[in-house]
PDB file of C-alpha atoms in Angstrom:
ATOM      1  CA  MET Y   1     -12.588  20.399   5.097  1.00  0.00           C
ATOM      2  CA  PHE Y   2     -12.431  16.515   3.806  1.00  0.00           C
ATOM      3  CA  ARG Y   3     -14.780  16.568   0.956  1.00  0.00           C
ATOM      4  CA  LYS Y   4     -13.811  16.535  -2.829  1.00  0.00           C
ATOM      5  CA  GLY Y   5     -12.273  20.501  -3.858  1.00  0.00           C
ATOM      6  CA  SER Y   6      -9.754  21.276  -0.994  1.00  0.00           C
ATOM      7  CA  LYS Y   7      -6.857  20.315  -1.019  1.00  0.00           C
ATOM      8  CA  LEU Y   8      -6.444  18.294   1.990  1.00  0.00           C
ATOM      9  CA  TYR Y   9      -8.715  15.885   0.312  1.00  0.00           C
ATOM     10  CA  SER Y  10      -6.279  15.047  -2.509  1.00  0.00           C
ATOM     11  CA  ILE Y  11      -3.417  14.755  -0.087  1.00  0.00           C
ATOM     12  CA  SER Y  12      -4.698  12.607   2.848  1.00  0.00           C
ATOM     13  CA  ARG Y  13      -6.329   9.914  -0.177  1.00  0.00           C
ATOM     14  CA  PHE Y  14      -3.271  10.462  -2.363  1.00  0.00           C
ATOM     15  CA  ASN Y  15      -5.225  11.622  -5.270  1.00  0.00           C
ATOM     16  CA  CYS Y  16      -4.668  13.446  -8.375  1.00  0.00           C
ATOM     17  CA  PRO Y  17      -4.711  16.853  -6.898  1.00  0.00           C
ATOM     18  CA  HIS Y  18      -6.335  18.157 -10.522  1.00  0.00           C
ATOM     19  CA  CYS Y  19      -9.385  15.980 -10.100  1.00  0.00           C
ATOM     20  CA  HIS Y  20      -9.739  14.318  -7.062  1.00  0.00           C
ATOM     21  CA  GLU Y  21     -10.066  11.136  -7.557  1.00  0.00           C
ATOM     22  CA  GLY Y  22      -7.013   9.051 -10.188  1.00  0.00           C
ATOM     23  CA  GLU Y  23      -4.296   7.552  -8.106  1.00  0.00           C
ATOM     24  CA  PHE Y  24      -1.219   9.423  -7.774  1.00  0.00           C
ATOM     25  CA  PHE Y  25       1.268   7.043  -6.811  1.00  0.00           C
ATOM     26  CA  VAL Y  26       2.437   3.964  -8.955  1.00  0.00           C
ATOM     27  CA  ASP Y  27       1.166   1.806  -5.838  1.00  0.00           C
ATOM     28  CA  ARG Y  28      -0.574   4.350  -2.863  1.00  0.00           C
ATOM     29  CA  ASN Y  29       1.025   1.699  -0.022  1.00  0.00           C
ATOM     30  CA  PRO Y  30       4.685   4.081   0.683  1.00  0.00           C
ATOM     31  CA  TYR Y  31       5.810   1.027   2.718  1.00  0.00           C
ATOM     32  CA  HIS Y  32       5.857  -1.194  -0.553  1.00  0.00           C
ATOM     33  CA  LEU Y  33       9.551  -0.045  -0.664  1.00  0.00           C
ATOM     34  CA  SER Y  34      10.763  -0.707  -4.158  1.00  0.00           C
ATOM     35  CA  THR Y  35       7.676   1.677  -5.552  1.00  0.00           C
ATOM     36  CA  ALA Y  36       7.679   4.059  -2.881  1.00  0.00           C
ATOM     37  CA  GLY Y  37       7.426   7.590  -3.997  1.00  0.00           C
ATOM     38  CA  ASP Y  38       6.774   6.529  -7.472  1.00  0.00           C
ATOM     39  CA  ILE Y  39       4.171   8.922  -9.649  1.00  0.00           C
ATOM     40  CA  LEU Y  40       2.678   8.077 -12.392  1.00  0.00           C
ATOM     41  CA  GLU Y  41       3.335  10.078 -15.756  1.00  0.00           C
ATOM     42  CA  ARG Y  42      -0.687  11.042 -16.033  1.00  0.00           C
ATOM     43  CA  CYS Y  43      -3.898  10.891 -14.333  1.00  0.00           C
ATOM     44  CA  PRO Y  44      -5.805   7.564 -15.316  1.00  0.00           C
ATOM     45  CA  ALA Y  45      -8.760   9.386 -14.323  1.00  0.00           C
ATOM     46  CA  CYS Y  46      -8.713  12.978 -15.916  1.00  0.00           C
ATOM     47  CA  GLY Y  47      -4.861  12.649 -17.982  1.00  0.00           C
ATOM     48  CA  ARG Y  48      -3.083  15.690 -15.762  1.00  0.00           C
ATOM     49  CA  LYS Y  49       0.369  14.836 -16.328  1.00  0.00           C
ATOM     50  CA  TYR Y  50       2.046  14.812 -13.536  1.00  0.00           C
ATOM     51  CA  GLY Y  51       5.372  16.289 -14.177  1.00  0.00           C
ATOM     52  CA  SER Y  52       5.519  19.349 -15.643  1.00  0.00           C
ATOM     53  CA  GLU Y  53       9.714  19.975 -16.143  1.00  0.00           C
ATOM     54  CA  PRO Y  54      12.537  17.436 -15.219  1.00  0.00           C
ATOM     55  CA  GLY Y  55      12.958  17.773 -11.445  1.00  0.00           C
ATOM     56  CA  PHE Y  56      10.066  19.484 -10.338  1.00  0.00           C
ATOM     57  CA  TYR Y  57       9.876  17.147  -6.776  1.00  0.00           C
ATOM     58  CA  TYR Y  58      12.991  17.706  -5.961  1.00  0.00           C
ATOM     59  CA  GLY Y  59      10.896  20.550  -4.267  1.00  0.00           C
ATOM     60  CA  GLY Y  60       9.286  18.068  -2.045  1.00  0.00           C
ATOM     61  CA  MET Y  61      13.002  17.888  -0.208  1.00  0.00           C
ATOM     62  CA  TYR Y  62      11.829  21.448   1.760  1.00  0.00           C
ATOM     63  CA  VAL Y  63       8.389  20.345   2.854  1.00  0.00           C
ATOM     64  CA  ALA Y  64       9.815  16.614   3.636  1.00  0.00           C
ATOM     65  CA  TYR Y  65      11.888  19.143   5.631  1.00  0.00           C
ATOM     66  CA  GLY Y  66       9.600  20.273   7.474  1.00  0.00           C
ATOM     67  CA  LEU Y  67       7.433  17.718   7.972  1.00  0.00           C
ATOM     68  CA  SER Y  68      10.059  15.866   9.656  1.00  0.00           C
ATOM     69  CA  VAL Y  69      11.163  18.746  12.088  1.00  0.00           C
ATOM     70  CA  ALA Y  70       7.316  18.918  12.790  1.00  0.00           C
ATOM     71  CA  LEU Y  71       7.319  14.733  13.814  1.00  0.00           C
ATOM     72  CA  PHE Y  72      10.576  15.208  15.475  1.00  0.00           C
ATOM     73  CA  VAL Y  73       9.480  18.513  17.893  1.00  0.00           C
ATOM     74  CA  SER Y  74       6.204  16.402  18.046  1.00  0.00           C
ATOM     75  CA  VAL Y  75       7.540  12.752  19.700  1.00  0.00           C
ATOM     76  CA  TYR Y  76      10.445  15.205  21.589  1.00  0.00           C
ATOM     77  CA  LEU Y  77       7.850  17.598  23.300  1.00  0.00           C
ATOM     78  CA  ALA Y  78       5.562  13.780  23.848  1.00  0.00           C
ATOM     79  CA  SER Y  79       8.555  11.615  25.442  1.00  0.00           C
ATOM     80  CA  LEU Y  80       8.961  15.116  27.962  1.00  0.00           C
ATOM     81  CA  VAL Y  81       5.373  15.205  29.642  1.00  0.00           C
ATOM     82  CA  LEU Y  82       4.339  11.175  28.936  1.00  0.00           C
ATOM     83  CA  LEU Y  83       7.982  10.033  30.159  1.00  0.00           C
ATOM     84  CA  PRO Y  84       9.766  12.504  32.727  1.00  0.00           C
ATOM     85  CA  GLU Y  85      12.241  10.514  33.753  1.00  0.00           C
ATOM     86  CA  ALA Y  86      13.099   8.761  30.217  1.00  0.00           C
ATOM     87  CA  SER Y  87      16.936   9.579  29.750  1.00  0.00           C
ATOM     88  CA  THR Y  88      17.890  11.795  26.592  1.00  0.00           C
ATOM     89  CA  GLY Y  89      19.828   8.181  24.867  1.00  0.00           C
ATOM     90  CA  MET Y  90      15.915   7.128  25.211  1.00  0.00           C
ATOM     91  CA  ARG Y  91      13.946  10.196  23.614  1.00  0.00           C
ATOM     92  CA  VAL Y  92      16.590  10.656  20.882  1.00  0.00           C
ATOM     93  CA  GLY Y  93      15.921   6.894  20.146  1.00  0.00           C
ATOM     94  CA  LEU Y  94      12.290   7.062  20.545  1.00  0.00           C
ATOM     95  CA  VAL Y  95      12.447  10.578  17.798  1.00  0.00           C
ATOM     96  CA  LEU Y  96      14.778   8.619  15.590  1.00  0.00           C
ATOM     97  CA  ALA Y  97      12.638   5.382  15.325  1.00  0.00           C
ATOM     98  CA  SER Y  98       9.120   7.475  14.563  1.00  0.00           C
ATOM     99  CA  LEU Y  99      11.510   9.003  11.653  1.00  0.00           C
ATOM    100  CA  VAL Y 100      12.538   5.856   9.941  1.00  0.00           C
ATOM    101  CA  LEU Y 101       9.258   3.876  10.590  1.00  0.00           C
ATOM    102  CA  LEU Y 102       7.456   7.094   9.276  1.00  0.00           C
ATOM    103  CA  GLY Y 103       9.772   7.766   6.176  1.00  0.00           C
ATOM    104  CA  PRO Y 104       8.423   6.156   4.056  1.00  0.00           C
ATOM    105  CA  TRP Y 105       4.640   7.731   4.808  1.00  0.00           C
ATOM    106  CA  LEU Y 106       6.831  11.498   5.478  1.00  0.00           C
ATOM    107  CA  TYR Y 107       8.142  10.854   1.395  1.00  0.00           C
ATOM    108  CA  ALA Y 108       5.070  10.023  -0.429  1.00  0.00           C
ATOM    109  CA  LEU Y 109       3.002  13.393   1.438  1.00  0.00           C
ATOM    110  CA  SER Y 110       5.539  15.794   0.876  1.00  0.00           C
ATOM    111  CA  LYS Y 111       5.464  14.758  -2.836  1.00  0.00           C
ATOM    112  CA  ILE Y 112       2.146  15.355  -3.132  1.00  0.00           C
ATOM    113  CA  ILE Y 113       1.813  18.008  -0.501  1.00  0.00           C
ATOM    114  CA  TRP Y 114       4.541  19.437  -3.289  1.00  0.00           C
ATOM    115  CA  ALA Y 115       2.024  18.692  -6.334  1.00  0.00           C
ATOM    116  CA  ASN Y 116      -0.972  20.166  -4.399  1.00  0.00           C
ATOM    117  CA  LEU Y 117       0.648  23.548  -4.110  1.00  0.00           C
ATOM    118  CA  PHE Y 118       0.661  23.832  -7.641  1.00  0.00           C
ATOM    119  CA  PHE Y 119      -1.966  21.879  -9.482  1.00  0.00           C
ATOM    120  CA  THR Y 120      -4.934  23.000  -8.552  1.00  0.00           C
ATOM    121  CA  PHE Y 121      -8.977  21.312  -8.867  1.00  0.00           C
ATOM    122  CA  LYS Y 122     -10.780  21.338 -11.248  1.00  0.00           C
ATOM    123  CA  ALA Y 123     -14.524  20.159 -11.326  1.00  0.00           C
ATOM    124  CA  GLY Y 124     -14.888  18.042 -14.567  1.00  0.00           C
ATOM    125  CA  SER Y 125     -11.791  17.575 -15.440  1.00  0.00           C
ATOM    126  CA  GLU Y 126     -11.553  16.613 -19.651  1.00  0.00           C
ATOM    127  CA  GLU Y 127     -11.687  13.111 -20.530  1.00  0.00           C
ATOM    128  CA  PRO Y 128      -8.337  11.399 -20.559  1.00  0.00           C
ATOM    129  CA  GLY Y 129      -5.775  11.579 -23.134  1.00  0.00           C
ATOM    130  CA  GLN Y 130      -6.354  15.013 -23.571  1.00  0.00           C
ATOM    131  CA  GLU Y 131      -2.891  17.031 -23.306  1.00  0.00           C
ATOM    132  CA  GLN Y 132      -3.171  19.750 -20.734  1.00  0.00           C
ATOM    133  CA  ALA Y 133      -0.522  21.894 -19.413  1.00  0.00           C
TER     134      ALA Y 133
END
């Protein structure tokens, strides 16, 4: 399931969706806010160009929206079950706090998921510096 060659491997490790070896982000830590979500131009291991066209990663906003809704529903339902006497304001506060705290991680996760939707894994990728589509 999480072995090299699966999309979950690349997503969980924030690695190149093409070779699953090189870095995808400038900084692996999504909470380093000055570089949050900044993507390398090319994979340092296989040379795959990450940006296929200008604005390619705008589609990741749809993924981020879906992840945020899933988080919202999960936190709200967990608060209903675990804190049955909590007020609506407290539940909304929990949801907002979780969205703010996990926001940078969701942003990075949405970009790597979007890239994995369009880039396929290729075992034994070419040497760095070779041009790829």
